[in-house]
Amino acid sequence: MNHKPTAARHAARERALQALFQLDLNHADDASQATMYETLAIDTALGEAEPPLNERGRAYMEALVKGTRAHLAEIDELIQKSSKDWKVGRMAGVDRNLCRMAAWEMYFAEEKLEPGVAINEAVELAKKYGTDDASRYVNGILGAMTRLGEAES
């Protein structure tokens, strides 16, 4: 497991959040368009990166977006089980996508992150991009998710 966040990975997460948020709002109508939409969202987020991401950062950002999307149904189920009062579709887009990314990093990534690291990264991004309550909300859902994972294992 990876234990330490890096500036390059943090920047990659910011770009991944932008791409996932864009895909959440502008999703493909059918499966044949999904790859095109995903590529466009990734390219758009990378094009706006200042400073530009290095090669490793770009690769991680793409893995984060594609991995999160590949496991979306499983991740949304985890979020739903961890969120008492909110359906995934009713969550704020930033919050929903931060929880999705952190869940992918904790449970599905090839190199899984320690839950504390993934949660901290998501909370920091929630402070920057979410509402005033977003960081507490994201922290609560992800904390409940890790407790749920511990209970199920």
Coordinates of N, CA, C and O in Angstrom, one line a residue, residues 31-150:
A31 N -23.2 3.4 -25.0 CA -21.8 2.8 -24.7 C -20.8 3.2 -25.8 O -19.6 3.3 -25.6
S32 N -21.3 3.3 -27.1 CA -20.4 3.6 -28.2 C -19.7 5.0 -28.1 O -18.7 5.2 -28.6
Q33 N -20.4 5.9 -27.3 CA -19.8 7.2 -27.2 C -19.0 7.4 -25.9 O -18.3 8.4 -25.7
A34 N -19.1 6.4 -25.0 CA -18.5 6.5 -23.7 C -17.0 6.8 -23.7 O -16.5 7.7 -23.0
T35 N -16.3 6.1 -24.6 CA -14.8 6.3 -24.6 C -14.5 7.7 -25.2 O -13.6 8.3 -24.7
M36 N -15.2 8.1 -26.1 CA -15.0 9.5 -26.7 C -15.2 10.5 -25.6 O -14.4 11.5 -25.5
Y37 N -16.3 10.4 -24.9 CA -16.6 11.4 -23.8 C -15.5 11.4 -22.8 O -15.1 12.4 -22.3
E38 N -15.1 10.2 -22.4 CA -14.0 10.0 -21.4 C -12.7 10.7 -21.8 O -12.1 11.4 -21.1
T39 N -12.3 10.4 -23.1 CA -11.1 11.0 -23.6 C -11.2 12.5 -23.7 O -10.3 13.2 -23.3
L40 N -12.3 13.0 -24.1 CA -12.5 14.5 -24.2 C -12.4 15.1 -22.8 O -11.8 16.1 -22.6
A41 N -13.1 14.5 -21.8 CA -13.0 15.0 -20.4 C -11.6 15.0 -19.9 O -11.1 16.0 -19.2
I42 N -10.9 13.9 -20.1 CA -9.5 13.8 -19.6 C -8.6 14.9 -20.3 O -7.9 15.6 -19.7
D43 N -8.7 15.0 -21.7 CA -7.9 15.9 -22.4 C -8.3 17.4 -22.0 O -7.4 18.2 -21.9
T44 N -9.5 17.7 -21.7 CA -9.9 19.0 -21.3 C -9.3 19.3 -19.9 O -8.7 20.4 -19.8
A45 N -9.4 18.4 -19.0 CA -8.8 18.6 -17.7 C -7.3 18.8 -17.7 O -6.7 19.6 -17.0
L46 N -6.7 17.9 -18.6 CA -5.2 18.0 -18.7 C -4.8 19.3 -19.4 O -3.8 19.9 -19.0
G47 N -5.6 19.8 -20.3 CA -5.3 21.1 -21.0 C -5.3 22.3 -20.1 O -4.7 23.3 -20.4
E48 N -6.1 22.2 -19.0 CA -6.3 23.3 -18.1 C -5.3 23.2 -16.9 O -5.3 24.1 -16.1
A49 N -4.5 22.2 -16.9 CA -3.5 21.9 -15.8 C -2.4 23.0 -15.8 O -1.7 23.1 -16.8
E50 N -2.3 23.7 -14.7 CA -1.3 24.7 -14.5 C -0.7 24.5 -13.1 O -1.4 24.6 -12.1
P51 N 0.6 24.2 -13.0 CA 1.5 23.8 -14.1 C 1.1 22.5 -14.7 O 0.3 21.7 -14.1
P52 N 1.5 22.2 -15.9 CA 1.1 20.9 -16.6 C 1.6 19.7 -15.7 O 2.6 19.8 -15.1
L53 N 0.8 18.7 -15.8 CA 1.2 17.4 -15.1 C 2.4 16.8 -15.8 O 2.5 16.8 -17.0
N54 N 3.3 16.2 -15.0 CA 4.4 15.4 -15.7 C 3.8 14.1 -16.1 O 2.6 13.8 -15.9
E55 N 4.6 13.3 -16.8 CA 4.2 12.0 -17.4 C 3.5 11.1 -16.3 O 2.5 10.5 -16.6
R56 N 4.1 11.0 -15.2 CA 3.6 10.1 -14.1 C 2.3 10.7 -13.6 O 1.3 9.9 -13.3
G57 N 2.2 12.0 -13.4 CA 0.9 12.6 -13.0 C -0.2 12.4 -14.0 O -1.3 12.1 -13.6
R58 N 0.1 12.5 -15.3 CA -0.9 12.3 -16.3 C -1.3 10.8 -16.3 O -2.5 10.6 -16.4
A59 N -0.4 9.9 -16.2 CA -0.8 8.5 -16.1 C -1.6 8.2 -14.9 O -2.6 7.4 -15.0
Y60 N -1.3 8.8 -13.8 CA -2.1 8.5 -12.6 C -3.5 9.1 -12.7 O -4.5 8.5 -12.4
M61 N -3.6 10.3 -13.3 CA -4.9 11.0 -13.5 C -5.8 10.1 -14.4 O -6.9 9.9 -14.1
E62 N -5.2 9.6 -15.5 CA -6.0 8.8 -16.4 C -6.4 7.5 -15.7 O -7.5 7.1 -15.9
A63 N -5.5 6.9 -15.0 CA -5.9 5.7 -14.3 C -7.0 5.9 -13.3 O -7.9 5.1 -13.1
L64 N -6.9 7.0 -12.6 CA -7.9 7.4 -11.6 C -9.3 7.6 -12.3 O -10.3 7.1 -11.8
V65 N -9.3 8.3 -13.4 CA -10.6 8.5 -14.1 C -11.1 7.2 -14.7 O -12.3 6.8 -14.4
K66 N -10.3 6.5 -15.4 CA -10.8 5.3 -16.0 C -11.1 4.2 -15.0 O -12.1 3.5 -15.2
G67 N -10.3 4.1 -14.0 CA -10.6 3.1 -12.9 C -11.8 3.4 -12.2 O -12.6 2.5 -11.9
T68 N -12.0 4.6 -11.8 CA -13.3 5.0 -11.1 C -14.5 4.7 -12.0 O -15.5 4.2 -11.5
R69 N -14.4 5.1 -13.3 CA -15.5 4.8 -14.2 C -15.7 3.3 -14.4 O -16.9 2.9 -14.5
A70 N -14.7 2.5 -14.5 CA -14.8 1.1 -14.7 C -15.5 0.4 -13.5 O -16.2 -0.6 -13.7
H71 N -15.3 0.9 -12.3 CA -15.9 0.3 -11.1 C -17.1 1.2 -10.5 O -17.4 1.0 -9.4
L72 N -17.7 2.0 -11.4 CA -18.7 3.0 -10.9 C -19.8 2.3 -10.1 O -20.2 2.8 -9.1
A73 N -20.4 1.2 -10.7 CA -21.5 0.6 -10.0 C -21.1 0.1 -8.6 O -21.9 0.3 -7.6
E74 N -20.0 -0.6 -8.5 CA -19.5 -1.1 -7.2 C -19.2 0.0 -6.2 O -19.6 0.0 -5.1
I75 N -18.6 1.1 -6.8 CA -18.3 2.2 -5.9 C -19.5 2.9 -5.4 O -19.6 3.2 -4.2
D76 N -20.5 3.2 -6.3 CA -21.7 3.8 -5.9 C -22.5 3.0 -4.9 O -23.1 3.5 -4.0
E77 N -22.4 1.7 -5.0 CA -23.0 0.8 -4.0 C -22.3 1.0 -2.6 O -23.0 1.1 -1.6
L78 N -21.0 1.1 -2.6 CA -20.3 1.3 -1.3 C -20.7 2.7 -0.7 O -20.9 2.8 0.5
I79 N -20.8 3.7 -1.6 CA -21.1 5.0 -1.1 C -22.6 5.0 -0.6 O -22.8 5.5 0.5
Q80 N -23.5 4.3 -1.3 CA -24.9 4.3 -0.8 C -25.0 3.6 0.5 O -25.7 4.1 1.4
K81 N -24.2 2.5 0.7 CA -24.3 1.8 2.0 C -23.7 2.7 3.1 O -24.0 2.5 4.3
S82 N -22.8 3.6 2.8 CA -22.1 4.4 3.7 C -22.8 5.7 4.0 O -22.4 6.4 5.0
S83 N -23.8 6.1 3.2 CA -24.5 7.3 3.3 C -25.9 7.1 3.8 O -26.7 6.5 3.0
K84 N -26.2 7.4 5.0 CA -27.5 7.1 5.6 C -28.6 7.9 4.9 O -29.7 7.3 4.6
D85 N -28.4 9.2 4.7 CA -29.5 10.0 4.3 C -29.6 10.5 2.9 O -30.6 11.1 2.5
W86 N -28.5 10.2 2.1 CA -28.5 10.7 0.8 C -28.3 9.6 -0.2 O -27.4 8.7 -0.1
K87 N -29.1 9.7 -1.3 CA -28.9 8.8 -2.4 C -27.7 9.4 -3.2 O -27.5 10.6 -3.3
V88 N -26.9 8.5 -3.8 CA -25.7 8.9 -4.6 C -26.1 10.0 -5.6 O -25.4 11.0 -5.7
G89 N -27.2 9.8 -6.3 CA -27.6 10.7 -7.4 C -28.0 12.1 -6.9 O -28.0 13.1 -7.6
R90 N -28.3 12.2 -5.6 CA -28.7 13.5 -5.0 C -27.6 14.2 -4.3 O -27.8 15.4 -3.9
M91 N -26.4 13.6 -4.2 CA -25.3 14.3 -3.6 C -24.8 15.4 -4.5 O -24.9 15.3 -5.8
A92 N -24.1 16.3 -4.0 CA -23.5 17.4 -4.8 C -22.4 16.7 -5.7 O -21.7 15.7 -5.2
G93 N -22.3 17.1 -6.9 CA -21.4 16.5 -7.9 C -19.9 16.4 -7.4 O -19.3 15.4 -7.6
V94 N -19.4 17.5 -6.8 CA -18.1 17.4 -6.3 C -17.9 16.4 -5.2 O -17.0 15.5 -5.2
D95 N -18.9 16.4 -4.2 CA -18.8 15.4 -3.1 C -18.9 14.0 -3.7 O -18.1 13.1 -3.2
R96 N -19.8 13.7 -4.5 CA -20.0 12.4 -5.1 C -18.7 11.9 -5.8 O -18.3 10.8 -5.6
N97 N -18.1 12.8 -6.6 CA -16.9 12.3 -7.3 C -15.7 12.2 -6.5 O -14.8 11.4 -6.7
L98 N -15.6 13.0 -5.4 CA -14.5 12.9 -4.5 C -14.6 11.5 -3.8 O -13.6 10.8 -3.6
C99 N -15.8 11.2 -3.3 CA -16.0 9.9 -2.7 C -15.7 8.7 -3.6 O -15.1 7.7 -3.2
R100 N -16.1 8.9 -4.9 CA -15.8 7.8 -5.9 C -14.3 7.7 -6.1 O -13.9 6.5 -6.1
M101 N -13.6 8.8 -6.2 CA -12.2 8.7 -6.5 C -11.5 8.0 -5.3 O -10.6 7.1 -5.4
A102 N -11.8 8.5 -4.1 CA -11.2 7.9 -2.8 C -11.5 6.4 -2.7 O -10.6 5.6 -2.3
A103 N -12.7 6.0 -3.0 CA -13.1 4.6 -2.9 C -12.3 3.8 -3.9 O -11.8 2.7 -3.6
W104 N -12.1 4.3 -5.1 CA -11.3 3.6 -6.1 C -9.9 3.4 -5.6 O -9.3 2.4 -5.7
E105 N -9.3 4.5 -5.0 CA -7.9 4.5 -4.5 C -7.8 3.5 -3.4 O -6.8 2.8 -3.2
M106 N -8.8 3.4 -2.5 CA -8.7 2.5 -1.4 C -9.0 1.0 -1.7 O -8.4 0.2 -1.1
Y107 N -9.9 0.8 -2.6 CA -10.4 -0.6 -2.8 C -10.1 -1.2 -4.2 O -10.1 -2.4 -4.3
F108 N -9.9 -0.4 -5.2 CA -9.8 -1.0 -6.6 C -8.5 -0.7 -7.3 O -8.2 -1.4 -8.3
A109 N -7.7 0.3 -6.9 CA -6.5 0.6 -7.5 C -5.5 -0.5 -7.4 O -5.5 -1.3 -6.5
E110 N -4.6 -0.6 -8.4 CA -3.6 -1.6 -8.4 C -2.7 -1.4 -7.1 O -2.3 -2.3 -6.4
E111 N -2.3 -0.1 -6.9 CA -1.6 0.2 -5.7 C -2.5 1.0 -4.8 O -2.7 2.2 -4.9
K112 N -3.2 0.2 -3.9 CA -4.2 0.8 -3.0 C -3.6 1.8 -2.0 O -2.5 1.6 -1.5
L113 N -4.3 2.8 -1.7 CA -3.9 3.8 -0.7 C -4.5 3.4 0.6 O -5.5 2.8 0.7
E114 N -3.7 3.8 1.7 CA -4.2 3.6 3.0 C -5.5 4.5 3.1 O -5.5 5.6 2.6
P115 N -6.5 4.0 3.8 CA -7.7 4.8 3.9 C -7.5 6.2 4.5 O -8.1 7.2 3.9
G116 N -6.7 6.4 5.5 CA -6.4 7.7 6.0 C -5.9 8.7 5.0 O -6.2 9.8 5.0
V117 N -5.0 8.2 4.1 CA -4.4 9.0 3.1 C -5.4 9.4 2.1 O -5.6 10.6 1.7
A118 N -6.2 8.4 1.6 CA -7.2 8.7 0.6 C -8.3 9.6 1.1 O -8.7 10.6 0.4
I119 N -8.7 9.4 2.4 CA -9.7 10.3 3.0 C -9.2 11.7 3.1 O -9.8 12.7 2.8
N120 N -7.9 11.9 3.6 CA -7.3 13.2 3.8 C -7.3 13.9 2.4 O -7.6 15.1 2.3
E121 N -6.8 13.2 1.4 CA -6.7 13.9 0.1 C -8.1 14.3 -0.4 O -8.3 15.4 -0.9
A122 N -9.1 13.5 -0.2 CA -10.5 13.8 -0.6 C -11.0 15.0 0.2 O -11.6 15.9 -0.4
V123 N -10.7 15.0 1.5 CA -11.2 16.1 2.3 C -10.5 17.5 1.9 O -11.2 18.5 1.8
E124 N -9.2 17.4 1.6 CA -8.5 18.6 1.2 C -9.1 19.2 -0.1 O -9.3 20.4 -0.3
L125 N -9.4 18.3 -1.1 CA -10.0 18.7 -2.3 C -11.5 19.2 -2.1 O -11.9 20.2 -2.7
A126 N -12.2 18.6 -1.1 CA -13.5 19.1 -0.8 C -13.5 20.5 -0.2 O -14.3 21.4 -0.5
K127 N -12.5 20.8 0.6 CA -12.3 22.2 1.1 C -12.1 23.2 0.0 O -12.6 24.3 0.1
K128 N -11.4 22.8 -1.0 CA -11.0 23.7 -2.1 C -12.2 23.8 -3.1 O -12.4 24.9 -3.6
Y129 N -12.9 22.7 -3.5 CA -13.8 22.7 -4.5 C -15.3 22.6 -4.1 O -16.2 22.8 -4.9
G130 N -15.5 22.2 -2.9 CA -16.9 22.0 -2.4 C -17.5 23.1 -1.7 O -16.9 24.2 -1.5
T131 N -18.6 22.9 -1.1 CA -19.3 23.9 -0.3 C -18.6 23.9 1.1 O -17.7 23.1 1.4
D132 N -19.1 24.7 2.0 CA -18.6 24.8 3.3 C -18.7 23.5 4.1 O -17.8 23.2 4.9
D133 N -19.7 22.8 3.9 CA -19.9 21.5 4.6 C -19.3 20.3 3.9 O -19.4 19.2 4.4
A134 N -18.8 20.5 2.7 CA -18.4 19.3 1.9 C -17.3 18.5 2.5 O -17.3 17.3 2.5
S135 N -16.3 19.1 3.2 CA -15.2 18.4 3.8 C -15.7 17.5 4.9 O -15.3 16.3 5.0
R136 N -16.6 18.0 5.7 CA -17.2 17.1 6.8 C -18.0 16.0 6.2 O -18.0 14.8 6.7
Y137 N -18.8 16.3 5.2 CA -19.7 15.3 4.5 C -18.8 14.2 3.9 O -19.1 13.0 4.1
V138 N -17.8 14.6 3.1 CA -16.9 13.6 2.4 C -16.2 12.8 3.5 O -16.1 11.5 3.4
N139 N -15.7 13.4 4.5 CA -15.0 12.7 5.6 C -15.9 11.7 6.2 O -15.5 10.5 6.5
G140 N -17.2 12.1 6.5 CA -18.1 11.2 7.1 C -18.5 10.0 6.3 O -18.5 8.8 6.8
I141 N -18.7 10.2 5.0 CA -19.0 9.1 4.1 C -17.9 8.1 4.0 O -18.0 6.9 4.1
L142 N -16.7 8.7 3.8 CA -15.5 7.8 3.6 C -15.1 7.1 4.9 O -14.7 5.9 4.9
G143 N -15.3 7.7 6.0 CA -15.0 7.1 7.3 C -16.0 5.9 7.5 O -15.6 4.9 7.9
A144 N -17.3 6.2 7.2 CA -18.3 5.1 7.3 C -18.0 4.0 6.4 O -18.2 2.8 6.7
M145 N -17.5 4.3 5.2 CA -17.1 3.3 4.2 C -16.0 2.4 4.7 O -16.0 1.2 4.6
T146 N -15.0 3.0 5.4 CA -13.9 2.1 5.9 C -14.4 1.3 7.0 O -14.0 0.1 7.2
R147 N -15.3 1.8 7.9 CA -15.8 1.0 9.0 C -16.7 -0.1 8.4 O -16.6 -1.3 8.9
L148 N -17.4 0.1 7.3 CA -18.2 -0.9 6.7 C -17.3 -2.0 6.1 O -17.6 -3.2 6.3
G149 N -16.2 -1.6 5.5 CA -15.3 -2.5 4.9 C -14.6 -3.4 6.0 O -14.4 -4.6 5.8
E150 N -14.4 -2.8 7.2 CA -13.8 -3.6 8.3 C -14.8 -4.6 8.8 O -14.5 -5.7 9.1

